[in-house]
mmCIF file of C-alpha atoms in Angstrom:
data_model
loop_
_atom_site.group_PDB
_atom_site.id
_atom_site.type_symbol
_atom_site.label_atom_id
_atom_site.label_comp_id
_atom_site.label_asym_id
_atom_site.label_seq_id
_atom_site.Cartn_x
_atom_site.Cartn_y
_atom_site.Cartn_z
ATOM 1 C CA SER D 224 -0.046 0.006 -0.027
ATOM 2 C CA THR D 225 1.129 3.579 -0.605
ATOM 3 C CA ALA D 226 -0.721 4.912 2.360
ATOM 4 C CA LEU D 227 1.439 6.664 4.955
ATOM 5 C CA SER D 228 -0.926 6.064 7.885
ATOM 6 C CA VAL D 229 -0.046 2.344 8.343
ATOM 7 C CA PRO D 230 0.664 1.931 12.080
ATOM 8 C CA ALA D 231 3.411 -0.598 11.618
ATOM 9 C CA ARG D 232 6.819 1.148 11.944
ATOM 10 C CA ILE D 233 10.320 0.088 10.848
ATOM 11 C CA LYS D 234 13.349 1.955 11.991
ATOM 12 C CA PRO D 235 14.225 4.476 9.297
ATOM 13 C CA THR D 236 17.676 4.201 7.705
ATOM 14 C CA TRP D 237 19.894 6.151 5.331
ATOM 15 C CA ASN D 238 22.541 4.261 3.383
ATOM 16 C CA PRO D 239 23.277 5.942 -0.036
ATOM 17 C CA TRP D 240 25.310 2.818 -1.102
ATOM 18 C CA GLY D 241 22.740 0.342 -0.063
ATOM 19 C CA GLU D 242 19.413 -0.904 -1.445
ATOM 20 C CA PHE D 243 17.660 2.456 -0.701
ATOM 21 C CA PRO D 244 19.942 5.300 -2.008
ATOM 22 C CA LEU D 245 17.724 8.043 -0.484
ATOM 23 C CA GLY D 246 16.962 6.109 2.607
ATOM 24 C CA THR D 247 13.653 4.940 4.196
ATOM 25 C CA ASP D 248 10.972 6.721 6.080
ATOM 26 C CA GLU D 249 9.546 5.886 9.517
ATOM 27 C CA GLN D 250 7.618 3.007 8.071
ATOM 28 C CA GLY D 251 10.571 1.519 6.286
ATOM 29 C CA ARG D 252 9.344 2.682 2.870
ATOM 30 C CA ASP D 253 11.732 3.545 0.085
ATOM 31 C CA ILE D 254 11.873 7.359 -0.209
ATOM 32 C CA LEU D 255 13.070 7.187 -3.858
ATOM 33 C CA ALA D 256 10.165 4.994 -4.788
ATOM 34 C CA HIS D 257 7.723 7.404 -3.020
ATOM 35 C CA LEU D 258 9.191 10.381 -4.878
ATOM 36 C CA THR D 259 8.997 8.481 -8.163
ATOM 37 C CA VAL D 260 5.216 8.042 -7.636
ATOM 38 C CA GLY D 261 4.499 11.273 -5.785
ATOM 39 C CA THR D 262 6.215 13.797 -8.127
ATOM 40 C CA PRO D 263 4.182 12.947 -11.264
ATOM 41 C CA LEU D 264 0.916 12.804 -9.170
ATOM 42 C CA THR D 265 1.608 16.300 -7.737
ATOM 43 C CA LEU D 266 2.453 17.552 -11.218
ATOM 44 C CA ARG D 267 -0.726 16.070 -12.585
ATOM 45 C CA ILE D 268 -2.769 17.964 -10.065
ATOM 46 C CA GLY D 269 -1.072 21.156 -11.189
ATOM 47 C CA LEU D 270 -1.522 20.471 -14.903
ATOM 48 C CA LEU D 271 -5.160 19.512 -14.526
ATOM 49 C CA ALA D 272 -6.072 22.535 -12.304
ATOM 50 C CA ALA D 273 -4.162 24.874 -14.582
ATOM 51 C CA ALA D 274 -5.819 23.464 -17.756
ATOM 52 C CA ILE D 275 -9.297 23.996 -16.273
ATOM 53 C CA GLY D 276 -8.527 27.436 -14.972
ATOM 54 C CA ILE D 277 -6.917 28.654 -18.230
ATOM 55 C CA GLY D 278 -9.802 27.222 -20.174
ATOM 56 C CA VAL D 279 -12.386 29.080 -18.045
ATOM 57 C CA GLY D 280 -10.286 32.232 -18.140
ATOM 58 C CA MET D 281 -9.810 32.260 -21.801
ATOM 59 C CA ILE D 282 -13.555 31.779 -22.484
ATOM 60 C CA LEU D 283 -14.478 34.599 -20.173
ATOM 61 C CA ALA D 284 -11.770 36.833 -21.554
ATOM 62 C CA PHE D 285 -13.110 36.483 -25.100
ATOM 63 C CA ILE D 286 -16.695 36.973 -23.997
ATOM 64 C CA SER D 287 -15.693 40.131 -21.995
ATOM 65 C CA ALA D 288 -13.627 41.647 -24.821
ATOM 66 C CA TYR D 289 -16.183 40.939 -27.549
ATOM 67 C CA ALA D 290 -19.422 41.515 -25.641
ATOM 68 C CA GLY D 291 -18.416 44.761 -23.935
ATOM 69 C CA GLY D 292 -21.036 46.746 -22.050
ATOM 70 C CA TRP D 293 -22.515 45.257 -18.833
ATOM 71 C CA ILE D 294 -21.280 41.824 -19.539
ATOM 72 C CA ASP D 295 -17.672 43.129 -19.697
ATOM 73 C CA ALA D 296 -18.222 45.190 -16.576
ATOM 74 C CA ILE D 297 -19.520 42.198 -14.553
ATOM 75 C CA ILE D 298 -16.547 39.992 -15.608
ATOM 76 C CA ARG D 299 -13.994 42.706 -14.855
ATOM 77 C CA VAL D 300 -15.535 43.421 -11.452
ATOM 78 C CA LEU D 301 -15.445 39.678 -10.686
ATOM 79 C CA VAL D 302 -11.809 39.393 -11.739
ATOM 80 C CA ASP D 303 -10.691 42.426 -9.889
ATOM 81 C CA SER D 304 -12.551 41.206 -6.788
ATOM 82 C CA LEU D 305 -10.992 37.753 -6.847
ATOM 83 C CA ILE D 306 -7.365 38.456 -7.722
ATOM 84 C CA PRO D 307 -6.366 40.296 -4.465
ATOM 85 C CA ILE D 308 -7.915 37.439 -2.234
ATOM 86 C CA PRO D 309 -5.209 34.958 -1.167
ATOM 87 C CA GLY D 310 -6.035 31.715 -2.858
ATOM 88 C CA LEU D 311 -4.619 29.559 -0.067
ATOM 89 C CA VAL D 312 -7.034 31.106 2.408
ATOM 90 C CA ILE D 313 -10.066 30.272 0.209
ATOM 91 C CA LEU D 314 -8.718 26.778 -0.296
ATOM 92 C CA ILE D 315 -8.399 26.200 3.411
ATOM 93 C CA ILE D 316 -11.995 27.464 3.873
ATOM 94 C CA ILE D 317 -13.200 25.086 1.098
ATOM 95 C CA ALA D 318 -11.341 22.118 2.435
ATOM 96 C CA THR D 319 -12.605 22.586 5.980
ATOM 97 C CA ALA D 320 -16.140 23.248 4.857
ATOM 98 C CA LEU D 321 -16.556 20.518 2.325
ATOM 99 C CA THR D 322 -14.688 17.753 3.887
ATOM 100 C CA PRO D 323 -14.372 18.409 7.653
ATOM 101 C CA GLY D 324 -11.858 16.154 9.315
ATOM 102 C CA LYS D 325 -11.243 14.284 6.074
ATOM 103 C CA GLY D 326 -9.448 16.555 3.550
ATOM 104 C CA LEU D 327 -9.877 16.969 -0.192
ATOM 105 C CA ASN D 328 -8.904 14.001 -2.450
ATOM 106 C CA VAL D 329 -6.661 14.529 -5.365
ATOM 107 C CA ASP D 330 -9.458 15.309 -7.870
ATOM 108 C CA GLN D 331 -11.380 17.540 -5.460
ATOM 109 C CA LEU D 332 -8.219 19.490 -4.767
ATOM 110 C CA ALA D 333 -7.404 19.987 -8.519
ATOM 111 C CA LEU D 334 -11.018 21.265 -9.107
ATOM 112 C CA ALA D 335 -10.948 23.588 -6.126
ATOM 113 C CA ILE D 336 -7.563 25.110 -7.266
ATOM 114 C CA ALA D 337 -9.005 25.416 -10.825
ATOM 115 C CA VAL D 338 -11.934 27.485 -9.552
ATOM 116 C CA LEU D 339 -9.376 30.068 -8.209
ATOM 117 C CA ALA D 340 -6.873 29.852 -11.193
ATOM 118 C CA TRP D 341 -8.896 31.624 -13.942
ATOM 119 C CA PRO D 342 -9.003 35.410 -12.880
ATOM 120 C CA GLY D 343 -5.333 36.112 -13.676
ATOM 121 C CA PRO D 344 -5.366 34.568 -17.138
ATOM 122 C CA ALA D 345 -8.725 36.098 -17.903
ATOM 123 C CA ARG D 346 -7.264 39.581 -17.208
ATOM 124 C CA VAL D 347 -4.156 39.045 -19.322
ATOM 125 C CA ILE D 348 -5.862 37.436 -22.237
ATOM 126 C CA ARG D 349 -8.725 39.995 -22.337
ATOM 127 C CA SER D 350 -6.198 42.846 -22.584
ATOM 128 C CA GLN D 351 -4.379 41.114 -25.469
ATOM 129 C CA VAL D 352 -7.774 40.493 -27.291
ATOM 130 C CA LEU D 353 -8.661 44.127 -26.957
ATOM 131 C CA VAL D 354 -5.434 45.181 -28.573
ATOM 132 C CA MET D 355 -5.660 42.600 -31.303
ATOM 133 C CA ARG D 356 -9.182 43.530 -32.257
ATOM 134 C CA GLU D 357 -7.780 46.856 -33.546
ATOM 135 C CA ARG D 358 -4.947 45.239 -35.543
ATOM 136 C CA GLY D 359 -4.910 45.520 -39.348
ATOM 137 C CA TYR D 360 -5.036 41.765 -39.996
ATOM 138 C CA VAL D 361 -8.140 41.462 -37.767
ATOM 139 C CA GLN D 362 -9.802 44.412 -39.445
ATOM 140 C CA MET D 363 -9.030 42.973 -42.892
ATOM 141 C CA ALA D 364 -10.581 39.648 -41.818
ATOM 142 C CA ARG D 365 -13.637 41.338 -40.594
ATOM 143 C CA MET D 366 -14.054 43.292 -43.805
ATOM 144 C CA SER D 367 -13.708 40.115 -45.862
ATOM 145 C CA GLY D 368 -16.734 38.686 -44.039
ATOM 146 C CA THR D 369 -14.997 36.392 -41.607
ATOM 147 C CA GLY D 370 -17.213 35.768 -38.538
ATOM 148 C CA SER D 371 -16.192 36.322 -34.921
ATOM 149 C CA LEU D 372 -15.302 32.671 -34.330
ATOM 150 C CA GLY D 373 -13.261 32.568 -37.483
ATOM 151 C CA ILE D 374 -11.372 35.643 -36.420
ATOM 152 C CA ILE D 375 -10.780 34.240 -32.968
ATOM 153 C CA PHE D 376 -9.462 30.804 -34.119
ATOM 154 C CA LYS D 377 -7.713 31.825 -37.348
ATOM 155 C CA GLU D 378 -6.310 35.255 -36.538
ATOM 156 C CA MET D 379 -6.111 35.689 -32.811
ATOM 157 C CA MET D 380 -5.387 32.278 -31.367
ATOM 158 C CA PRO D 381 -2.091 31.780 -33.188
ATOM 159 C CA ASN D 382 -0.854 35.163 -31.909
ATOM 160 C CA LEU D 383 -2.248 34.561 -28.383
ATOM 161 C CA ALA D 384 -0.527 31.162 -28.119
ATOM 162 C CA PRO D 385 2.666 32.410 -26.394
ATOM 163 C CA TYR D 386 0.579 34.398 -23.891
ATOM 164 C CA ILE D 387 -1.690 31.519 -23.236
ATOM 165 C CA LEU D 388 1.263 29.100 -22.749
ATOM 166 C CA ALA D 389 3.052 31.517 -20.465
ATOM 167 C CA SER D 390 -0.156 31.948 -18.408
ATOM 168 C CA TYR D 391 -0.582 28.146 -18.306
ATOM 169 C CA VAL D 392 2.932 27.574 -16.985
ATOM 170 C CA ALA D 393 2.397 30.298 -14.333
ATOM 171 C CA ALA D 394 -0.946 28.649 -13.407
ATOM 172 C CA VAL D 395 0.721 25.212 -13.106
ATOM 173 C CA THR D 396 3.363 26.736 -10.751
ATOM 174 C CA GLY D 397 0.716 28.285 -8.593
ATOM 175 C CA ALA D 398 -1.463 25.168 -8.562
ATOM 176 C CA ILE D 399 1.415 23.040 -7.500
ATOM 177 C CA LEU D 400 2.402 25.424 -4.718
ATOM 178 C CA ALA D 401 -1.219 25.491 -3.423
ATOM 179 C CA THR D 402 -1.408 21.748 -3.654
ATOM 180 C CA ILE D 403 1.709 21.248 -1.554
ATOM 181 C CA GLY D 404 0.540 23.960 0.901
ATOM 182 C CA ILE D 405 -2.931 22.428 1.491
ATOM 183 C CA GLU D 406 -1.554 18.878 1.748
ATOM 184 C CA THR D 407 1.200 19.995 4.149
ATOM 185 C CA LEU D 408 -1.490 21.448 6.415
ATOM 186 C CA GLY D 409 -3.252 18.057 6.395
ATOM 187 C CA LEU D 410 -6.322 19.402 4.437
ATOM 188 C CA GLY D 411 -5.695 17.153 1.469
ATOM 189 C CA ASP D 412 -5.586 13.395 1.094
ATOM 190 C CA ILE D 413 -2.817 12.585 3.614
ATOM 191 C CA ASP D 414 -2.683 8.953 2.492
ATOM 192 C CA ALA D 415 -2.113 9.827 -1.198
ATOM 193 C CA PRO D 416 1.538 9.436 -2.216
ATOM 194 C CA THR D 417 2.035 13.119 -3.126
ATOM 195 C CA LEU D 418 4.890 15.521 -2.213
ATOM 196 C CA GLY D 419 2.555 17.575 0.020
ATOM 197 C CA ALA D 420 1.307 14.472 1.989
ATOM 198 C CA MET D 421 4.880 13.360 2.333
ATOM 199 C CA LEU D 422 5.795 16.693 3.982
ATOM 200 C CA TYR D 423 2.732 16.372 6.200
ATOM 201 C CA TRP D 424 3.962 13.072 7.620
ATOM 202 C CA ILE D 425 7.516 14.339 7.949
ATOM 203 C CA ILE D 426 6.145 17.191 10.179
ATOM 204 C CA GLU D 427 3.531 15.068 11.877
ATOM 205 C CA LEU D 428 6.051 12.325 12.914
ATOM 206 C CA GLY D 429 8.737 14.858 13.872
ATOM 207 C CA ALA D 430 11.365 13.598 11.501
ATOM 208 C CA LEU D 431 13.800 16.440 12.111
ATOM 209 C CA LEU D 432 13.507 16.116 15.894
ATOM 210 C CA LYS D 433 14.392 12.490 15.511
ATOM 211 C CA GLY D 434 17.398 13.291 13.319
ATOM 212 C CA GLN D 435 15.800 11.888 10.196
ATOM 213 C CA TRP D 436 17.030 14.746 7.970
ATOM 214 C CA TRP D 437 17.215 12.682 4.756
ATOM 215 C CA TRP D 438 13.464 12.158 4.871
ATOM 216 C CA LEU D 439 12.933 15.913 4.600
ATOM 217 C CA LEU D 440 15.850 16.743 2.344
ATOM 218 C CA SER D 441 14.781 14.582 -0.611
ATOM 219 C CA PRO D 442 11.268 16.082 -1.210
ATOM 220 C CA ILE D 443 12.616 19.551 -0.559
ATOM 221 C CA VAL D 444 15.250 19.125 -3.332
ATOM 222 C CA VAL D 445 12.688 17.700 -5.781
ATOM 223 C CA ILE D 446 10.210 20.572 -5.081
ATOM 224 C CA VAL D 447 12.949 23.171 -5.530
ATOM 225 C CA LEU D 448 14.060 21.548 -8.891
ATOM 226 C CA LEU D 449 10.469 21.368 -10.027
ATOM 227 C CA PHE D 450 9.922 25.083 -9.408
ATOM 228 C CA VAL D 451 13.230 26.034 -10.944
ATOM 229 C CA GLY D 452 12.303 24.020 -14.099
ATOM 230 C CA LEU D 453 8.868 25.696 -14.301
ATOM 231 C CA PHE D 454 10.439 29.158 -13.837
ATOM 232 C CA MET D 455 12.904 28.581 -16.628
ATOM 233 C CA ILE D 456 10.087 27.422 -18.946
ATOM 234 C CA SER D 457 8.006 30.471 -17.922
ATOM 235 C CA ALA D 458 10.937 32.789 -18.481
ATOM 236 C CA GLY D 459 11.511 31.337 -21.968
ATOM 237 C CA LEU D 460 7.857 31.757 -22.983
ATOM 238 C CA ASP D 461 7.885 35.322 -21.610
ATOM 239 C CA GLU D 462 10.724 36.193 -24.027
ATOM 240 C CA VAL D 463 8.583 34.851 -26.898
ATOM 241 C CA ALA D 464 5.421 36.590 -25.696
ATOM 242 C CA ASN D 465 7.088 39.945 -24.824
ATOM 243 C CA PRO D 466 9.112 41.426 -27.666
ATOM 244 C CA ARG D 467 10.548 44.156 -25.463
ATOM 245 C CA LEU D 468 11.933 41.534 -23.118
ATOM 246 C CA ARG D 469 13.424 39.675 -26.157
ATOM 247 C CA ARG D 470 15.154 42.787 -27.395
ATOM 248 C CA ARG D 471 16.745 43.410 -23.934
ATOM 249 C CA VAL D 472 18.156 39.848 -23.848
#
């Protein structure tokens, strides 16, 4: 079983030249094997939450930019109201309200994060759509009789792709950070083999107080490398999406 709440305990060990190169945890489980399973699962939560959030944000951005009037005003007020609110606080409230004493499972956590992930992308994409609407190639397409959907998919989407990808990577980063934070607090599925649940049990069982430093070091290194990789991808996409930044480089 991958559950971390099994009561049976085996003395944790660390022997980099032995069978378990990253050591074992308090239940005698291979830390390397746990990271091999937990890292992709944590990443999957981030990818899924970001995909839903970007999708919702993109749809609302186009509706806002094209509809204008009171529809645009309502969406802008909603976006401006949600962005300043700390997402982690809302997630804590959602987790404690929906699943008291139990915690959100992996799918519920991804969905909850997705609900909070759309305002930022909606604001960025809306501003780009408003600018593109006045570009010459869009005006020419409109004069040639191309409908709104045709303009969006044929003219705007190819030019918006770098912005959408950059927003997606940023959303993935935020979603993973939120996932790890919620699970570390014990408000996620603490029996799931994720990085956040791993940190929860490290803290809960007092690994550092017992001198089990290798148990904490391994997930911390993986998390740092994960965020560094996402930051480098985001920086590269920003150079493509932002011509001014590209000229400076």
